[in-house]
Coordinates of C-alpha atoms in Angstrom, one line a residue:
X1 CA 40.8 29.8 -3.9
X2 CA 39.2 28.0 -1.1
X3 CA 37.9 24.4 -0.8
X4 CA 34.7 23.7 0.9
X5 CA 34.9 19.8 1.8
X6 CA 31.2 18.1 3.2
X7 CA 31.7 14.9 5.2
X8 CA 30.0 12.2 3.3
X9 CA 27.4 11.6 6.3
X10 CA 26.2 15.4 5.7
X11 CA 26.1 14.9 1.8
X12 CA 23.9 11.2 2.5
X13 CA 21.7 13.3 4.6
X14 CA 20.5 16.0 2.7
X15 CA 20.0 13.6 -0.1
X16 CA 18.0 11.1 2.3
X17 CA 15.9 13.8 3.1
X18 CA 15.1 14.9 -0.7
X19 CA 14.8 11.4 -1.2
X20 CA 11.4 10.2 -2.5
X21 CA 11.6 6.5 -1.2
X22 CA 11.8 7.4 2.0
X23 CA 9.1 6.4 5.5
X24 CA 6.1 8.8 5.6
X25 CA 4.2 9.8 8.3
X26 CA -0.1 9.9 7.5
X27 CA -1.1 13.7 8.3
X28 CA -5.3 13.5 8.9
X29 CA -6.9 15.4 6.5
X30 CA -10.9 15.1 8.0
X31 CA -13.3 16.1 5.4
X32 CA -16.5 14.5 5.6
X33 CA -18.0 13.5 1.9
X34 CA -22.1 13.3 2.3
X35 CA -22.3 12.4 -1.2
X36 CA -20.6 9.5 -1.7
X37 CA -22.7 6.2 -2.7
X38 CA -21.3 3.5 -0.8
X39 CA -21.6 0.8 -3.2
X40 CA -19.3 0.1 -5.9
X41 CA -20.6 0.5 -9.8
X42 CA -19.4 -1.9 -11.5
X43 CA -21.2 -1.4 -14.3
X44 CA -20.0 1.9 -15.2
X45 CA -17.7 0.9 -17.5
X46 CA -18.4 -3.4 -18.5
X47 CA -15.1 -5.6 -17.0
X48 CA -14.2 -6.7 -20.6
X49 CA -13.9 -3.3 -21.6
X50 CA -11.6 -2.4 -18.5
X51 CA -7.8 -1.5 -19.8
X52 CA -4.8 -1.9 -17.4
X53 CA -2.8 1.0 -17.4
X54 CA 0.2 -0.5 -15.5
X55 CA 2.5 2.4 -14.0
X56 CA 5.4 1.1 -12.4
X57 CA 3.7 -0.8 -9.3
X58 CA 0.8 0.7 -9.3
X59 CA -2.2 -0.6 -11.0
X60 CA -4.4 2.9 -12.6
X61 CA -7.6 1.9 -12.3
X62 CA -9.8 3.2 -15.4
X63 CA -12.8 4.8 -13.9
X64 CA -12.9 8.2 -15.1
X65 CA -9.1 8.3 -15.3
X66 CA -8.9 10.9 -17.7
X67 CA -11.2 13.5 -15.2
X68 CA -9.3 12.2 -12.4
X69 CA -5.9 12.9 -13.8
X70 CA -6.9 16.6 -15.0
X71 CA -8.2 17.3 -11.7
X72 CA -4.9 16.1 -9.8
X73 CA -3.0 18.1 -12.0
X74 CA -4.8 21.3 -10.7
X75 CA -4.2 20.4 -7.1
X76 CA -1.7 23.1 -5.5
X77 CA 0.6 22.0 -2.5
X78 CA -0.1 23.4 1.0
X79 CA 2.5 23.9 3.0
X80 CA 2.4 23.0 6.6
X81 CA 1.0 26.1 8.7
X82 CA 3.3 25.3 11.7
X83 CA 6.1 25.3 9.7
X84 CA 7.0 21.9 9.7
X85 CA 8.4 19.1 7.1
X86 CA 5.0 17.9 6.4
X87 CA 2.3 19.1 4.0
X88 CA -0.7 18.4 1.3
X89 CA -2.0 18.1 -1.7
X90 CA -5.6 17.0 -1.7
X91 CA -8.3 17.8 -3.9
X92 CA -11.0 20.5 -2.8
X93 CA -13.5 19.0 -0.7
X94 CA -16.7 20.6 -3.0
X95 CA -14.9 19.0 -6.2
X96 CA -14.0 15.3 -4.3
X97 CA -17.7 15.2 -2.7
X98 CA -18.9 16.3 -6.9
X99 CA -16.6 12.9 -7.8
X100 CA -18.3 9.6 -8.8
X101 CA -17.6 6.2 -5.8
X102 CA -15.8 4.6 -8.4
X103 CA -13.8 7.8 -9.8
X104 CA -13.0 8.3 -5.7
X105 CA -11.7 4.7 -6.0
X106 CA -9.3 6.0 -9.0
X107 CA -8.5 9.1 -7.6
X108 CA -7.2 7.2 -4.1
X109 CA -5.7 4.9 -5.6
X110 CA -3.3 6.9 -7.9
X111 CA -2.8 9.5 -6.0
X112 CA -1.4 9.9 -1.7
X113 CA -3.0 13.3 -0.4
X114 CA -0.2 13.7 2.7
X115 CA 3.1 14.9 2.9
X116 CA 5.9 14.2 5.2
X117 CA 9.6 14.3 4.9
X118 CA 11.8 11.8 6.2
X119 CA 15.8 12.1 6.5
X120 CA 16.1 8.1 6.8
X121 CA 17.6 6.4 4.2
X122 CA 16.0 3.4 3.9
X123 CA 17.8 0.2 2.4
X124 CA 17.1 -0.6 -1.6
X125 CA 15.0 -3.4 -2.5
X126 CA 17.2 -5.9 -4.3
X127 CA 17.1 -9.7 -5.6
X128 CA 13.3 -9.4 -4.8
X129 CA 12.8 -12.5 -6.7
X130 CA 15.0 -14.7 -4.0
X131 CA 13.1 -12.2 -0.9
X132 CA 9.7 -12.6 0.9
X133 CA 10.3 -8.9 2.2
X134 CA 8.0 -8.2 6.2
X135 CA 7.1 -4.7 4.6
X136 CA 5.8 -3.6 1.4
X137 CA 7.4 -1.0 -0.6
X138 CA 6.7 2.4 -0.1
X139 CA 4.7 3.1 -3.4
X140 CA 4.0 6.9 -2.9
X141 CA 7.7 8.3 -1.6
X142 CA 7.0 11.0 0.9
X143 CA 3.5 11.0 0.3
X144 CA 1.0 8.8 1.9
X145 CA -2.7 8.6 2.1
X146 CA -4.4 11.0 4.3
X147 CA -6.9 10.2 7.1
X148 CA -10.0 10.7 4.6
X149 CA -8.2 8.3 2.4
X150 CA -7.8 6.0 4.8
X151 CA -11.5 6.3 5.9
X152 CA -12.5 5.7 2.4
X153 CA -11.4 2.4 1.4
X154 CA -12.3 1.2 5.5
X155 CA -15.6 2.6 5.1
X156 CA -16.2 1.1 2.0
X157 CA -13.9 -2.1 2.2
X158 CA -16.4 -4.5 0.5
X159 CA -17.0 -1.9 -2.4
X160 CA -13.4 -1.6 -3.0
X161 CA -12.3 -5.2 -2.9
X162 CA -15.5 -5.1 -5.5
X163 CA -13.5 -2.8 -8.1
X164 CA -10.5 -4.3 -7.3
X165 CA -10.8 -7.9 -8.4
X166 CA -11.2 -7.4 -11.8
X167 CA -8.7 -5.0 -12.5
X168 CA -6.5 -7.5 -10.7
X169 CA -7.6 -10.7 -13.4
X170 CA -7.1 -8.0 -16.4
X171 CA -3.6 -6.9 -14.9
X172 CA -2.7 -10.3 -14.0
X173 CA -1.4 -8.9 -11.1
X174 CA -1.8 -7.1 -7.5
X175 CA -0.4 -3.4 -7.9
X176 CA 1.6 -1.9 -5.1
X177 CA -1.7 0.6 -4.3
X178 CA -3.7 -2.6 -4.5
X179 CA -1.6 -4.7 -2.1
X180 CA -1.6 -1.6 0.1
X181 CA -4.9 -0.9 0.4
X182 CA -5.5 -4.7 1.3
X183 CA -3.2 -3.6 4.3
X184 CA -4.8 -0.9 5.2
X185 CA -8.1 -2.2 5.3
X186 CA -7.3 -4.9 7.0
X187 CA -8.9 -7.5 4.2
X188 CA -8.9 -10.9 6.1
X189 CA -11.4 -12.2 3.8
X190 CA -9.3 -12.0 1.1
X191 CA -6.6 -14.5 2.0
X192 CA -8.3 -17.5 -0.1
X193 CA -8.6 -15.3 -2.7
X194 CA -4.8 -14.2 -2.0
X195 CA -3.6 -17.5 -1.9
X196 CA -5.4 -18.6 -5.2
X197 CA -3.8 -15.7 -6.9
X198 CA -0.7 -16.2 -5.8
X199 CA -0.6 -20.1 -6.8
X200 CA -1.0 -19.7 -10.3
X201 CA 2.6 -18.3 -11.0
X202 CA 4.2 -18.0 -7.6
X203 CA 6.3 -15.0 -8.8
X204 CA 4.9 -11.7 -6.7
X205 CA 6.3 -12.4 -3.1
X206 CA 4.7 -9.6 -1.7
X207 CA 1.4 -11.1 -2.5
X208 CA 3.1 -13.3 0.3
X209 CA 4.6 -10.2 2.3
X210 CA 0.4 -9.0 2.6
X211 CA -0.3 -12.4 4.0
X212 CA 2.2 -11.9 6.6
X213 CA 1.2 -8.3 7.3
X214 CA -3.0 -9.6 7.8
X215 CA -1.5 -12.2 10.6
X216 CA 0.8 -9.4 11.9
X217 CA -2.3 -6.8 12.0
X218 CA -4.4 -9.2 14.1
X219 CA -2.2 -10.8 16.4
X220 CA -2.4 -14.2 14.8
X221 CA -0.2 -16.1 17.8
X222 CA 0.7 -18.9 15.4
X223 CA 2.5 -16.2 13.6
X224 CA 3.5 -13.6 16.3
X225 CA 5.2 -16.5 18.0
X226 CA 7.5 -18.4 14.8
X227 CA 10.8 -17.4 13.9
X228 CA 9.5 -15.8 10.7
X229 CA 8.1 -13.2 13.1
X230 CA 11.0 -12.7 15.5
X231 CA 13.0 -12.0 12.5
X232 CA 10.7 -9.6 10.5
X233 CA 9.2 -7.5 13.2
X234 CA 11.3 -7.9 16.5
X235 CA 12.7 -4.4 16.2
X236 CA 12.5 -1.7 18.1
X237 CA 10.7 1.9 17.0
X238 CA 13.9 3.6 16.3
X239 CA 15.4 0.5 13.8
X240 CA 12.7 1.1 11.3
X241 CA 15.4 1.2 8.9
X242 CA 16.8 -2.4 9.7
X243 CA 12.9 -3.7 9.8
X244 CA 12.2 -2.4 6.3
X245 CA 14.9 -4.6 5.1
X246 CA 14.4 -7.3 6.7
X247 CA 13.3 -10.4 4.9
X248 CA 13.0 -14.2 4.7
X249 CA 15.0 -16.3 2.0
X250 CA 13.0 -17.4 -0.7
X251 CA 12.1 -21.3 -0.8
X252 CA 9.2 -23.9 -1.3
X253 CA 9.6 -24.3 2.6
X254 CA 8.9 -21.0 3.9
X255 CA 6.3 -20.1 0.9
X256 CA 4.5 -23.5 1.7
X257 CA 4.8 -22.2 5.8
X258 CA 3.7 -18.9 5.1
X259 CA 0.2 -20.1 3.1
X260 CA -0.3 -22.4 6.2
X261 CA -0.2 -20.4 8.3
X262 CA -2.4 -18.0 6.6
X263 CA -4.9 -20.6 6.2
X264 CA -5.2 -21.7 9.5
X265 CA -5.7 -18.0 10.7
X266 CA -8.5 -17.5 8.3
X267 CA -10.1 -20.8 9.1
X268 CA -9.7 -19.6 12.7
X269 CA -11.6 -16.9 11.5
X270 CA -14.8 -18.7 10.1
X271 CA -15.5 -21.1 12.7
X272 CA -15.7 -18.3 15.8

C-alpha cells in the first residue's frame, strides 16, 4: 500500500484558498438603475417599530427583509467567462431596478454581489478587546461589493447615513456592513457622530479603526505623519497580510490620540 504525504505548506494552501475570510478583489458589475428614488424613506416602516436582526457583525436592516432575502436566495452564481478565480452573484438588473431605495439599502447591505478568490491566509483576529486593528474585518469572505454597489451607497451617501442612524441607536451598535459602508463612502461628516457613539461605552474599537481609515482616505498629514500611521499602513503591496494584522495596543492614550486627531481633521474640514 502506498503513502501519499502533502507538505504542510501545500495542505495550508488549498485551505487558504477555500477559505472564506480571506482579501477580495471588487469585480465592476455596471448596471445602471433609472428607477431608483434617491432619497431615503424613512417612513416606510416608523423607527420605533424598526427590529434589529443582529447576524454576526452585520446589522440586517428591516426594510423589506423578508422580499429581499427570497430574492437573494434565487440568485444563481456566474462563473467568470475568462476562466478565472473570480465570479458573481448579483440580482437581475429588471428585478433590482423593480426594488424599493430602502429595500436596495437592505439588499446591499446583507448581501456582496462580487466574487474573488484569494490563496492568502490572512492572520485571525484575536484579543480584539486589548486591539485598535488599521483594517476592518473582512465581513463578506470572498465576496465583496460590486461596482454598482459601490455606486449606490456614494451616490446616495446622505440617504444612507439617513437609514443607517437609527438602526444603529436600536442595535446599540455599528455593524461590520455599517462600519464598511462609512468606509466606502468616505463619511467624513460622520466623525462627531462617530465619536459620540463611541463615548458612551468605549467597547467597539473598530468604531475607532473607521476613524483611522477616514484620516487615512484623505491624506490627513496630522495622521499620515504619527507613529500610529507608520505602524498601521507603512507596508508595502505585497505584505497585505502583515498590514491586516497590524494594530495599536489598546489604552486611554492612544484612544484619547486617536479622537484628537479625528477632531482636528474634521474641524479642518469645516472652517475651509
Amino acid at each position: 500500500m502506498k503513502t501519499i504525504c502533502l507538505s504542510l505548506a501545500f495542505i495550508l494552501g488549498l485551505f487558504a484558498c477555500s477559505s472564506p475570510g480571506t482579501k477580495t478583489k471588487k469585480q465592476d458589475v455596471l448596471i445602471k438603475d433609472t428607477n431608483a428614488s434617491t432619497v431615503a424613506n424613512t417612513s416606510e416602516e416608523p423607527v420605533d417599530s424598526l427590529t434589529p436582526y443582529p447576524e454576526d457583525d452585520l446589522t440586517v436592516p428591516p426594510y423589506g427583509l423578508d422580499t429581499v432575502k427570497a430574492l437573494i436566495d434565487k440568485i444563481k452564481f456566474v462563473d467568470d467567462p475568462d476562466g478565472g478565480e473570480m465570479g458573481t452573484k448579483a440580482l437581475d438588473a429588471n428585478l433590482y431596478v423593480g426594488l424599493s431605495f430602502n429595500e436596495k439599502f437592505t439588499y446591499h447591505m446583507i448581501h456582496a454581489e462580487s466574487y474573488s478568490q484569494n490563496c492568502a491566509i490572512l492572520p485571525v483576529r484575536t484579543d480584539e478587546a486589548n486591539r485598535i486593528y488599521g483594517h476592518l474585518p473582512h465581513i463578506f469572505g470572498d465576496f465583496s461589493w460590486s461596482e454598482r454597489q459601490l455606486k449606490f451607497f456614494t451616490e446616495n451617501r446622505d440617504a444612507v447615513e439617513q437609514l443607517m442612524k437609527p438602526l444603529i441607536q436600536i442595535n446599540k451598535k455599528i455593524g461590520g456592513n455599517f462600519r464598511e459602508a462609512i468606509v466606502e463612502m468616505n463619511a467624513k461628516e460622520l466623525i462627531p457622530y462617530l465619536i459620540e457613539f463611541y463615548n458612551k461605552e468605549k467597547k467597539d474599537h473598530y468604531v475607532l479603526t473607521v476613524l483611522m481609515l477616514l484620516m487615512k482616505e484623505n491624506k490627513y498629514p496630522e495622521f499620515m505623519s504619527s507613529t500610529s500611521y507608520k505602524k498601521l499602513y507603512d507596508f508595502k503591496d505585497e505584505q497585505y497580510e502583515n498590514e491586516y494584522g497590524a494594530y495599536l495596543v489598546y489604552n486611554k492614550a492612544n484612544e484619547a490620540l486617536i479622537i484628537q486627531r479625528a477632531t482636528n481633521f474634521y474641524n479642518g474640514l469645516q472652517a475651509k
